[in-house]
C-alpha cells in the first residue's frame, strides 16, 4: 500500500495521514498484490492492448454519460431507446424500481467519482458545479432508503472524497469548500427519520420532503425490509459521521447492524431475506448471497476494513463460515432455509450474487472465488450477459439484464489478486458484448431478454457508477490513474471512501462489542488474507488449475426440457408439463394437479393458490413374508386389505411396493433396518422409484426409521391388531382420531397413527415416472409477469411431482439423467446409511407448496428490492 500525501486545509480536507490500523492495511492487501508478473498460463496482454481496451472503456463511458447529459439531465436516468430523461411520475410506473428515482439527478451524482477514476477531472469539476447548482434534495417524492444511501449519499461522499484529494493536489477543485459534504449531511438528516423504529432497523422508504410519519409522507406503513436494505448503511453513514464529526449517522447504522446480528438464526448463523422492522421476525427465511442480502455481508467485511472494528470481522467470519458450509456448493451458490440450512430453497441463482467472488477475494478466499466466477463467465458466454436469474443447470430463469456491474467487479478483484491475464480477456469479452448487444445510438440499453437481444428503455445509474469504473481499472496501470486507488475502499455502488477515515473522529461508542463476542469460537477465523505474492508466484497456474475442471460446466449441463420434449414427441408420449407452462385454465393441467391431490383456488387478486388434500389410508398392519418384501409374498392372505410392514434393504422400494400390492395390501410401511436410526436425528428423505415407470404402483408407501418403526413392531407384539392411519397431515389428524371409537381392549387393537408424524409419505399413486422427478431441486416459480394470467405449478423436488421434467447436472459437468441418478441412489441407498444418503433434502408436499409460494414472493421481492 502506498503512502499518500499528508494533508491539512479547509474543512474536512484530507487530514494528515494517520498510520494505518493494521486491520485496514491487512484486509486491503487482499485487493492488491499479484498484478506484477504472470510468467505462464494465459498469454500476457501487452501494455498497448490494455491501453487500447482502456481507451475503449473511456469512449463507451463518454457515449453513456454524454447522452445522459445531453438528452436526460437533469432527470434521474436516461431512457436510451427514446433518448430522453426518465422523470418519475411522467413515465408509467415500474413499481419499486422507481424508488431509486428522487428527482435529484441520480445518474449525475452516481457518476461523480467515476469521472475522476477515468481521469476526466475537468468534467468532474463541471459535474460537481452542476450538482451544487441544480440538485434539490427536498422533493416530495418517496424514495428507497437503501438506494438513496448507496447511490446518492454514497455518490456525494465519493465525489467529496475525490474533490478534497484533487484540491490537495493543487490543480483542480481549488474553489471547493466541502459543498458536496454539506449536501451529503443534509441528505443524511433526511434519511434519519427512517430509523425511528423500536428495532433500529430503518423503514424501507422515506419521503424526502415529509419524512415518514406525516400524512403527506405516503409511506411509513411498511412492516418489512430486506436484510441488505437495513444492513448496507454503515460505510456511508460512518463516513458521513467521520467526515463531519456528527456521530449520529454512524450510531444509527451500527444499531441496525447490531440488531440484524442479534436476529441471525443462531444455529445456522444465517440471515433471512426479509425481516419485520418492528418485531425483528424473519419474514422470508430463505438465505443466499444474492438479492436481498448481498451487501449486508459486503458491508460487514468492508466496515472492518474502513473502521478497523474487530467486531465486524468477527460477524463477517461467522456468517462466511455458514455461507461456505451451507450456501456454497462450488461452483454454485444456492439459497437455503435459515432453519433448515441443508435444504435448498430454490434451484436458481440471481445475477446479484456475482459480486460474491469479489468479496471472497477481499476476504482472501481465492479458490471458491475463481470457481464461482468461472461458472458465471460460462453463463455469460452462453447468453452474452448474465440473465437476472438462471437455474442450477444454467438455463435462463429470468431473462432480463439491466447492465449490472457485479461480474465486472469480481473480474477486477480477481485480476488484482491473481494477476492472471485470463481476467483481462474476460473483461475484453464484457466490453465486446456491451458494444455489440447493448449499445444503442443514445447510450446503452438494458437487455429485456438476453436470449433474443431485445432491449428495455432503461440505463440504470449503477452502470455509470460501477461498470465503467471496474472495467477501466481492470486495464489501467498505476500511472493511468491520477491518485492511488489503494487508499480507498469501494462501497457497494463502487463509490470511493478514503481509508484514512478509520482513524478520524472515532467517537462513536462501540456498544458491547467485546463482551458479546467472547463466547465465539474464532479459532478458525482468518485474521489476515493469504499473501498472494506467495500463493501465485509459487504456482502461476494456480488459478488456471482451479478453472480447468469447470471449463465446460455450463456447456455440459442439460438443457432441461428440450431433449425430453423432443424425445417424447418422437415417441408419441406427451412431454411432461413444465411449471412455467402451466395454465390454470387448461383442464388437462388441472387433471394432473388433481392426480397429485392438489386443487386450485382462484384468489380475488388474480393469483391462484394450490391446496393439497391430505391423503389418508387407514388399515390394520401385517408383516409381510418375506419380511424384506423383495419377492412374491408367501402370506398374501395376511396382508390382503392391510398395510404391509416390510423391512428396508435388499431391493428397491418400488419392488417392495409392487410385491405387497400384488398381495392385496392397501399400503406399505418400510421400516429401516439400521438399528437405532430415528427421525429425531436422521434427516428426512424420500423414497424414490427404481428408475422404471412406477405408474403401476397405486398404494401409498411410508418409510419409518428404526425407532419409530419399533413402536409399531412393539405394538404388534403386545396387541393382536394394530390400526394405522397413513397421512401426510399427521398433525392435523388428532381430533379426528380422538372422535373415532377407540379400539376396545377386547379386540386388542391400538392406533399407532402418531408415529407417522415425523415420517415421510410417498404416495406412489401420484408418482410419475422417475425421470419426471427430482431430488434436491426446487420449485420453479412464476416471474412477476406471469402471476396475473397463469398459474405456474411448482415443479417440486419431490419425486412424486408430475409437473416438472428434469434432469440434474453433476458437478463434473456431465448430464445425469435422473432415471439413472435415482436408480444409482436407490441401489446404493439400500445398503447405506440413510443419514448420509440420497434424498436428504426432500420435503413433504405441503412444505414444497409453501416453498413454491415463497419463490413467488421471492420474485416479487426481487422486483421490489434492488433489482
Ligand atoms: C448496485 O446498485 C449495487 O451494487 C447494489 O449493491 C446491488 N445492485 C446494484 C447493481 O446491480
PDB file of C-alpha atoms and ligand atoms in Angstrom, residues 110 146-147 150-151 232 294-295 298 352 355 402-406 409 461-463 466 491-494 866-867, ligand 1:
ATOM      1  CA  UNK A 110     -23.751   8.407  -9.165  1.00  0.00           C
ATOM      2  CA  UNK A 146     -31.248   1.765   0.628  1.00  0.00           C
ATOM      3  CA  UNK A 147     -30.909   3.072  -2.922  1.00  0.00           C
ATOM      4  CA  UNK A 150     -25.796   3.751  -1.720  1.00  0.00           C
ATOM      5  CA  UNK A 151     -26.277   5.842  -4.835  1.00  0.00           C
ATOM      6  CA  UNK A 232     -25.978  -1.594   3.884  1.00  0.00           C
ATOM      7  CA  UNK A 294     -25.770  -9.450  -0.674  1.00  0.00           C
ATOM      8  CA  UNK A 295     -24.375  -6.157   0.513  1.00  0.00           C
ATOM      9  CA  UNK A 298     -20.193  -6.981   1.969  1.00  0.00           C
ATOM     10  CA  UNK A 352     -26.640 -10.084  -7.952  1.00  0.00           C
ATOM     11  CA  UNK A 355     -20.365  -9.726  -6.599  1.00  0.00           C
ATOM     12  CA  UNK A 402     -30.126  -4.360 -16.616  1.00  0.00           C
ATOM     13  CA  UNK A 403     -26.395  -3.958 -17.337  1.00  0.00           C
ATOM     14  CA  UNK A 404     -25.387  -5.000 -13.865  1.00  0.00           C
ATOM     15  CA  UNK A 405     -21.776  -4.468 -12.888  1.00  0.00           C
ATOM     16  CA  UNK A 406     -21.267  -7.239 -10.321  1.00  0.00           C
ATOM     17  CA  UNK A 409     -16.454  -6.056 -10.202  1.00  0.00           C
ATOM     18  CA  UNK A 461     -27.259   4.841 -12.861  1.00  0.00           C
ATOM     19  CA  UNK A 462     -25.166   1.983 -11.444  1.00  0.00           C
ATOM     20  CA  UNK A 463     -23.988   1.281 -14.970  1.00  0.00           C
ATOM     21  CA  UNK A 466     -19.747   0.863 -11.287  1.00  0.00           C
ATOM     22  CA  UNK A 491     -18.782   0.940  -1.409  1.00  0.00           C
ATOM     23  CA  UNK A 492     -21.351  -1.441  -2.844  1.00  0.00           C
ATOM     24  CA  UNK A 493     -22.085   1.169  -5.519  1.00  0.00           C
ATOM     25  CA  UNK A 494     -18.330   1.460  -6.159  1.00  0.00           C
ATOM     26  CA  UNK A 866     -32.859  -3.738  -5.576  1.00  0.00           C
ATOM     27  CA  UNK A 867     -33.095  -5.224  -8.937  1.00  0.00           C
TER      28      UNK A 867
HETATM   29  C1  LIG B   1     -25.999  -1.644  -7.338  1.00  0.00           C
HETATM   30  O1  LIG B   1     -26.839  -0.568  -7.118  1.00  0.00           O
HETATM   31  C2  LIG B   1     -25.282  -2.044  -6.090  1.00  0.00           C
HETATM   32  O2  LIG B   1     -24.146  -2.757  -6.432  1.00  0.00           O
HETATM   33  C3  LIG B   1     -26.131  -2.859  -5.171  1.00  0.00           C
HETATM   34  O3  LIG B   1     -25.476  -3.270  -4.011  1.00  0.00           O
HETATM   35  C4  LIG B   1     -26.643  -4.051  -5.884  1.00  0.00           C
HETATM   36  N1  LIG B   1     -27.240  -3.749  -7.121  1.00  0.00           N
HETATM   37  C5  LIG B   1     -26.824  -2.698  -7.958  1.00  0.00           C
HETATM   38  C6  LIG B   1     -26.245  -3.109  -9.277  1.00  0.00           C
HETATM   39  O4  LIG B   1     -26.668  -4.280  -9.775  1.00  0.00           O
END
